[in-house]
Coordinates of C-alpha atoms in Angstrom, one line a residue:
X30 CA 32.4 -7.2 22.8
X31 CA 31.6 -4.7 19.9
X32 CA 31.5 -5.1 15.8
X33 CA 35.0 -3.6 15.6
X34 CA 36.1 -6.4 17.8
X35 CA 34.5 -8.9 15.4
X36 CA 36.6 -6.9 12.6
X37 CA 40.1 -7.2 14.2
X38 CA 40.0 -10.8 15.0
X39 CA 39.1 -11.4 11.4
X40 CA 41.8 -9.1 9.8
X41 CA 44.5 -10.7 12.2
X42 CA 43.2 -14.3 10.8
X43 CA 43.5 -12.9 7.3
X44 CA 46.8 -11.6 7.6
X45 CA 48.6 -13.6 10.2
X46 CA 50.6 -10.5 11.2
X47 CA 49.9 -7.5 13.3
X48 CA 51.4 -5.0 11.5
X49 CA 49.7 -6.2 8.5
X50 CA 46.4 -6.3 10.2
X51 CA 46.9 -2.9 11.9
X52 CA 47.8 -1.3 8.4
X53 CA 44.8 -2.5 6.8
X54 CA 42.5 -1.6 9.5
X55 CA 43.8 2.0 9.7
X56 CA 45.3 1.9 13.1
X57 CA 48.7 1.6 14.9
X58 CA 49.9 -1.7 16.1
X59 CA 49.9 -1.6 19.8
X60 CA 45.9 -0.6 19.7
X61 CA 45.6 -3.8 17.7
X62 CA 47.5 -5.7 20.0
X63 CA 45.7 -4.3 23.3
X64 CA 42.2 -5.2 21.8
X65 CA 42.8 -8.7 20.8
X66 CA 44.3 -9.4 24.1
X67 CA 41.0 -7.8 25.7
X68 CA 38.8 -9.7 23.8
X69 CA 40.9 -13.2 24.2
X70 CA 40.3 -11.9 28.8
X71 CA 36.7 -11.4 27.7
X72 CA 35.9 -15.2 25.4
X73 CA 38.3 -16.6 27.8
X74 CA 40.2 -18.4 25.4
X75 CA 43.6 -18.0 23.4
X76 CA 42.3 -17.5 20.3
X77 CA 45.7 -17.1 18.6
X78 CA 49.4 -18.1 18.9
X79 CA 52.0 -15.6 18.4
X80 CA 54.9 -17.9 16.6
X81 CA 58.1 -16.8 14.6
X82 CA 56.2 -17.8 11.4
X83 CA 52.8 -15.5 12.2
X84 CA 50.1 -15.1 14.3
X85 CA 47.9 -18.3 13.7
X86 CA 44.2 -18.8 15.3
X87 CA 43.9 -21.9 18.0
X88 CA 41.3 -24.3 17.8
X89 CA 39.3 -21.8 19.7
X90 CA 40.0 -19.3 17.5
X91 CA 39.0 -20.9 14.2
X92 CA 35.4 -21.7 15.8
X93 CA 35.5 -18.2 17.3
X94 CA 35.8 -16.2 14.0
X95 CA 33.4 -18.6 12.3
X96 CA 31.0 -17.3 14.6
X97 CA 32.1 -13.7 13.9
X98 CA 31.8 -14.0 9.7
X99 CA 28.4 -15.0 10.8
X100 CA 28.1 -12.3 13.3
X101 CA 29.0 -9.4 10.7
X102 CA 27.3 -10.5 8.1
X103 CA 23.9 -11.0 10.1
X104 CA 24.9 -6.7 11.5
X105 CA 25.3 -6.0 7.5
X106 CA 22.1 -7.5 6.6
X107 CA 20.6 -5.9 9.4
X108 CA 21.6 -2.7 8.3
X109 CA 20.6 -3.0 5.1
X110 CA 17.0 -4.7 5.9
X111 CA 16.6 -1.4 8.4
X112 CA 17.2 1.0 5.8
X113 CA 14.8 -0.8 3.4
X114 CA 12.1 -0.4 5.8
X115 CA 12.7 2.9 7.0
X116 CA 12.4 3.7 2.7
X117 CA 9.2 1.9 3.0
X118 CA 10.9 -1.0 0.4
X119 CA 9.2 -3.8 3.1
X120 CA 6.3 -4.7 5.1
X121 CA 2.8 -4.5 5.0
X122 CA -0.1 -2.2 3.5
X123 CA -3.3 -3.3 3.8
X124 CA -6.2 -1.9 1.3
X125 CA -9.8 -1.8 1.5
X126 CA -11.7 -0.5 -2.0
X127 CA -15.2 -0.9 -3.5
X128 CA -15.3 -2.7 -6.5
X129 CA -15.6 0.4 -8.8
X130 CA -12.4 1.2 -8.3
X131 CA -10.3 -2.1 -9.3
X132 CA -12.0 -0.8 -13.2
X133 CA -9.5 2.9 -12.6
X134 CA -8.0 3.9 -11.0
X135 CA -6.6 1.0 -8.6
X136 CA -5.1 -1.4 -11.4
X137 CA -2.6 1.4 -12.0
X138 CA -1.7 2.1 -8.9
X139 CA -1.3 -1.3 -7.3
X140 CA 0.9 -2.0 -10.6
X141 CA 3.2 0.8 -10.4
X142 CA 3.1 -0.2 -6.3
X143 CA 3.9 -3.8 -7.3
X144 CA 6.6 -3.1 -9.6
X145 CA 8.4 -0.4 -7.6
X146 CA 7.8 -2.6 -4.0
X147 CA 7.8 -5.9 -5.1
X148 CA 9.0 -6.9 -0.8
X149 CA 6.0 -5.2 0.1
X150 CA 3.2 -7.4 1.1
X151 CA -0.4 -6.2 0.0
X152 CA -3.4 -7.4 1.9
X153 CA -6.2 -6.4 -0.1
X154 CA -10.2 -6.3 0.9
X155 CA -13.2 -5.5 -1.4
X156 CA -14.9 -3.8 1.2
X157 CA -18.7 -1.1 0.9
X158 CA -17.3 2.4 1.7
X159 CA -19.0 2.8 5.7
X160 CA -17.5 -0.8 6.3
X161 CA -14.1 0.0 4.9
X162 CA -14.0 3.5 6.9
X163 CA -15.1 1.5 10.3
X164 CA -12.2 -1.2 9.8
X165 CA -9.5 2.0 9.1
X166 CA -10.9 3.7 12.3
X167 CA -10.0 0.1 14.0
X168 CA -6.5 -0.1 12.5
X169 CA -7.7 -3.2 11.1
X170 CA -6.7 -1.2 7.3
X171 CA -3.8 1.2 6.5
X172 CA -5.9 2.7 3.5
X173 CA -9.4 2.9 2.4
X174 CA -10.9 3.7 -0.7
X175 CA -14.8 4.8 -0.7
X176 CA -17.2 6.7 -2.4
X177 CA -18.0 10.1 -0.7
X178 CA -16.4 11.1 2.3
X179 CA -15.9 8.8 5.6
X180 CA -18.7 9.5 8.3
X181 CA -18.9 8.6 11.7
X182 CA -17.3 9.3 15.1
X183 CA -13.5 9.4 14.6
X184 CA -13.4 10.7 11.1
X185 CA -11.8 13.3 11.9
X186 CA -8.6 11.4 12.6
X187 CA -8.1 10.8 9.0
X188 CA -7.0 12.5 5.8
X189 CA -9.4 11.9 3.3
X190 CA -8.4 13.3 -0.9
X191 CA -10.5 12.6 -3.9
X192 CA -9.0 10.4 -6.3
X193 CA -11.4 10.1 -8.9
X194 CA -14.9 11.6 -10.3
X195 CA -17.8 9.7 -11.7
X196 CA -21.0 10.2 -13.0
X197 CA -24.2 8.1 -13.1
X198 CA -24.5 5.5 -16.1
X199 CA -27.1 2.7 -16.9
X200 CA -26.7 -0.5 -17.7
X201 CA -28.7 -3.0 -19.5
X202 CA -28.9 -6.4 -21.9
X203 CA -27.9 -6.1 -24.9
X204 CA -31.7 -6.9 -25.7
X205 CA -33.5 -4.4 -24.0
X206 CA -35.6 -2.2 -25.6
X207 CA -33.3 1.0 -24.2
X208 CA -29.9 -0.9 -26.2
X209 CA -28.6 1.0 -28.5
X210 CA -29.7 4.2 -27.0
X211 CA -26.6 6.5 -26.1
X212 CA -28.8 8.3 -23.1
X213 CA -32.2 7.7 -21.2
X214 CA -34.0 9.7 -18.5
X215 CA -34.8 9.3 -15.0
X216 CA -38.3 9.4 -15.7
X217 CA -37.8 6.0 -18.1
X218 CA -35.8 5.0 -15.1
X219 CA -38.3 5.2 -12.8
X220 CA -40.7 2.8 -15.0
X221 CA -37.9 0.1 -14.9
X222 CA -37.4 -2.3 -12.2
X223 CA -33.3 -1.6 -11.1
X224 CA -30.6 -3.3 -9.9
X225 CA -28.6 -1.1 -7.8
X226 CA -25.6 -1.8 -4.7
X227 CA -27.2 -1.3 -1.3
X228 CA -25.0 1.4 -0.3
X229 CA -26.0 3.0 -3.6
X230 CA -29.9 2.8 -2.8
X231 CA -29.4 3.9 1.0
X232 CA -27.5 7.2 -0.1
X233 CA -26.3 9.0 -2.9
X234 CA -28.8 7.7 -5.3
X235 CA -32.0 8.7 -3.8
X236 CA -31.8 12.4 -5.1
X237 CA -31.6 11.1 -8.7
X238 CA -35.5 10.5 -8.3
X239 CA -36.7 13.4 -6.9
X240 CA -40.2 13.1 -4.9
X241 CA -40.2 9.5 -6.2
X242 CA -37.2 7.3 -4.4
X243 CA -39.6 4.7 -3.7
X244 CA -39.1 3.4 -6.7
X245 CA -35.5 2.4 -5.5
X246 CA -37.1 0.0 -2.3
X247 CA -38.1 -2.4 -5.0
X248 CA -34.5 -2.6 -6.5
X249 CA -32.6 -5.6 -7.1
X250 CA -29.4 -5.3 -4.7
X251 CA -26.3 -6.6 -6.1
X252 CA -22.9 -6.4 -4.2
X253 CA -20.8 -5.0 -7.0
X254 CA -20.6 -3.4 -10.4
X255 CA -19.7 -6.6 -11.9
X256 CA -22.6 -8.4 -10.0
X257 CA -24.6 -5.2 -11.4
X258 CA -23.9 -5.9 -15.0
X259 CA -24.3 -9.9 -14.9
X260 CA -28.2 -9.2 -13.7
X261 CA -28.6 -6.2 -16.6
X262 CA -27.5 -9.4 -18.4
X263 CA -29.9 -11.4 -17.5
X264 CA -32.8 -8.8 -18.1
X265 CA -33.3 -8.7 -14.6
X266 CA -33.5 -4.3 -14.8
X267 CA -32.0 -2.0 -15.3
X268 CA -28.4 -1.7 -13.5
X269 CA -27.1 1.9 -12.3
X270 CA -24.0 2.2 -11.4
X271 CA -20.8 5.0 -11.8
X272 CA -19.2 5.7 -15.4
X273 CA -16.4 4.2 -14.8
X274 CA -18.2 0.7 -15.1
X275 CA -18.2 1.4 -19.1
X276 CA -15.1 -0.3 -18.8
X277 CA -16.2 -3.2 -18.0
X278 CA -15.8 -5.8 -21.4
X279 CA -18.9 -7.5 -22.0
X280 CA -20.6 -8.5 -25.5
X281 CA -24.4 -9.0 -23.8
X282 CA -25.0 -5.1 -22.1
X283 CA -25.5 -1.8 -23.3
X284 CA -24.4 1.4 -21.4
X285 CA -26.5 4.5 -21.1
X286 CA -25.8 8.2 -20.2
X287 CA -28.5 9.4 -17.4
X288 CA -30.4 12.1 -17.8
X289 CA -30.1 15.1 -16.5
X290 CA -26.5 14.3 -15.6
X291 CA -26.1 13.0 -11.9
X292 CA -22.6 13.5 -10.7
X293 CA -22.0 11.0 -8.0
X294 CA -20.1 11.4 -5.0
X295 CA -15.8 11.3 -5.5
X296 CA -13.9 8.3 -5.4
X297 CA -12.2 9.1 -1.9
X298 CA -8.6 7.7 -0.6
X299 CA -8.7 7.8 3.3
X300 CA -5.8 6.8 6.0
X301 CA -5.7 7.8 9.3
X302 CA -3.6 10.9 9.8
X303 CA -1.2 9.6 12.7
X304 CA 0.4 6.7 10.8
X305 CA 3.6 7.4 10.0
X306 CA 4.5 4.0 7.9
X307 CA 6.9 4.5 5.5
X308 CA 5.3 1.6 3.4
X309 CA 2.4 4.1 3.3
X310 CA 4.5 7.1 2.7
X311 CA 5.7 5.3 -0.2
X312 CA 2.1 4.4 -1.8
X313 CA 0.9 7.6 -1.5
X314 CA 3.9 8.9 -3.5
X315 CA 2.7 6.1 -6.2
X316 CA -0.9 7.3 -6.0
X317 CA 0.3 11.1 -6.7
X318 CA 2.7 9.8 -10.0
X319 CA -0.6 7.7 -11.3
X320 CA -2.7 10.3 -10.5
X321 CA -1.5 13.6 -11.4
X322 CA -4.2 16.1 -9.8
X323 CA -4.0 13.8 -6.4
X324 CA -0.8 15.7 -5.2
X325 CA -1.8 19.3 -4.5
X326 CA -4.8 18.4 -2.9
X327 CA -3.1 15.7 -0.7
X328 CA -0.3 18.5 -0.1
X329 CA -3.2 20.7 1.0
X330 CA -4.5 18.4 3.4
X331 CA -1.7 17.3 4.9
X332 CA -0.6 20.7 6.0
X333 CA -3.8 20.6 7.8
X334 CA -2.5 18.0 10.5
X335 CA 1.1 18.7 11.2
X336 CA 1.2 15.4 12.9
X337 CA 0.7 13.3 9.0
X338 CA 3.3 10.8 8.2
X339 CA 6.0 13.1 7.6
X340 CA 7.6 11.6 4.2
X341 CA 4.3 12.2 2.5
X342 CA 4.2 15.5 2.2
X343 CA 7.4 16.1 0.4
X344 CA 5.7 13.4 -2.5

């Protein structure tokens, strides 16, 4: 039994005439007449009787093409529900960021993603940048956004573009001595107890101090950038942190340039090069309209590893 079947059996109902039913499915009478008779051998039923005054579905019949309304509407929805997820319209992305970037430039992208893929369901994780890259290497993410480039075994496997730059800022109560002040240097730095994320203190901040990054194993450690500002707050030390947290809206802290200037390492955008989700396909193509200089250098990469998710290439 086929759709097609499904479709004469409804048309005869509806018109209670062969001829009719033929002429409005686009085919000659005697096919008509051949397939309902099949498909009556096949249900092994009588669906319809042939009287003087039409052709007029039995009892088994009637429940027959109740079932097949049903039927066909279930094959259109399916149809429709396949091509929504092949145009990534449904499904599941999940995200793993660091804090930084739900100040920029996540909020605009997850919005645009929101609006344009409302079906879509986001599973989001505020994750440190190695744990976010381990849990992508698992398949336990579908994107991960870092600062600096993913390391460890398997890194390899992904496609990894910058998304953002940033450069080193301080942060502290709005009645601190260094309030007020548009910059400070790392050498008043280094006479200030800090608060600092661990993953900031382990890594990339440790060349800001030269021969003296002892002076970050006394840090405070706070999770985030907001945690960061709530203990400048508090006159706990100094936070440091990227520029981006200037964004943060706060009455009680004070932001200061660093200097010399210390650029930190890129916001990075990872995902693993063999998925070919078209629920990713279609964030990227978000993340390149949000942010413009994002889609040359993703093209770049891409053509790198042939194997990529195919739709993302052509944006």
């Amino acid at each position: 039994m086929e759709a097609r079947h499904l479709r004469y059996a409804l048309a005869l109902a509806e018109h209670q005439h062969f001829g009719r039913a033929a002429a409005s499915l686009g085919i000659a009478q005697p096919p008509l007449s051949t397939q309902i008779a099949a498909l009556e051998r096949e249900v092994g039923e009588r669906l319809f009787h042939r009287t003087s005054r039409g052709v007029l579905p039995t009892a088994a019949g009637e429940a027959f093409l109740t079932r097949a309304r049903s039927a066909l509407a279930e094959m259109r929805l399916a149809q429709v529900d396949a091509g929504r997820a092949a145009r990534g319209e449904t499904g599941r992305l999940r995200i793993g960021f660091i804090g930084s970037a739900l100040l920029d430039p996540l909020p605009g992208v997850l919005g645009r993603f929101r609006r344009t893929h409302p079906q879509v369901r986001l599973s989001l994780q505020e994750l440190d940048t190695p744990t976010g890259t381990a849990a992508l290497l698992a398949g336990e993410l579908d994107v991960a956004v870092g600062r600096g480039s993913p390391r460890g075994t398997g890194v390899e496997d992904l496609v990894t573009v910058p998304i953002g730059a940033d450069h080193l800022v301080a942060v502290v109560s709005a009645a601190h001595p260094f309030a007020g002040r548009p910059s400070i240097d790392v050498e008043q730095l280094g006479r200030e107890p800090l608060v600092v994320s661990p993953d900031a203190a382990s890594s990339y901040l440790r060349p800001v101090f030269g021969p003296h990054p002892a002076v970050l194993d006394g840090a405070t450690m706070a999770r985030d950038i907001h945690t960061i500002a709530g203990l400048a707050a508090c006159c706990v030390g100094v936070g440091l942190g990227p520029h981006r947290m200037r964004l943060i809206a706060r009455d009680d802290i004070w932001f200061c340039d660093v200097e010399p200037r210390f650029r930190l390492p890129d916001l990075q955008m990872s995902f693993r090069v063999t998925d070919r989700s078209p629920v990713l396909a279609a964030f990227l193509s978000v993340v390149r309209r949000n942010c413009a200089e994002v889609g040359s250098r993703l093209d770049e990469l891409l053509a790198r590893h042939p194997s990529a998710v195919a739709d993302v290439a052509g944006g």
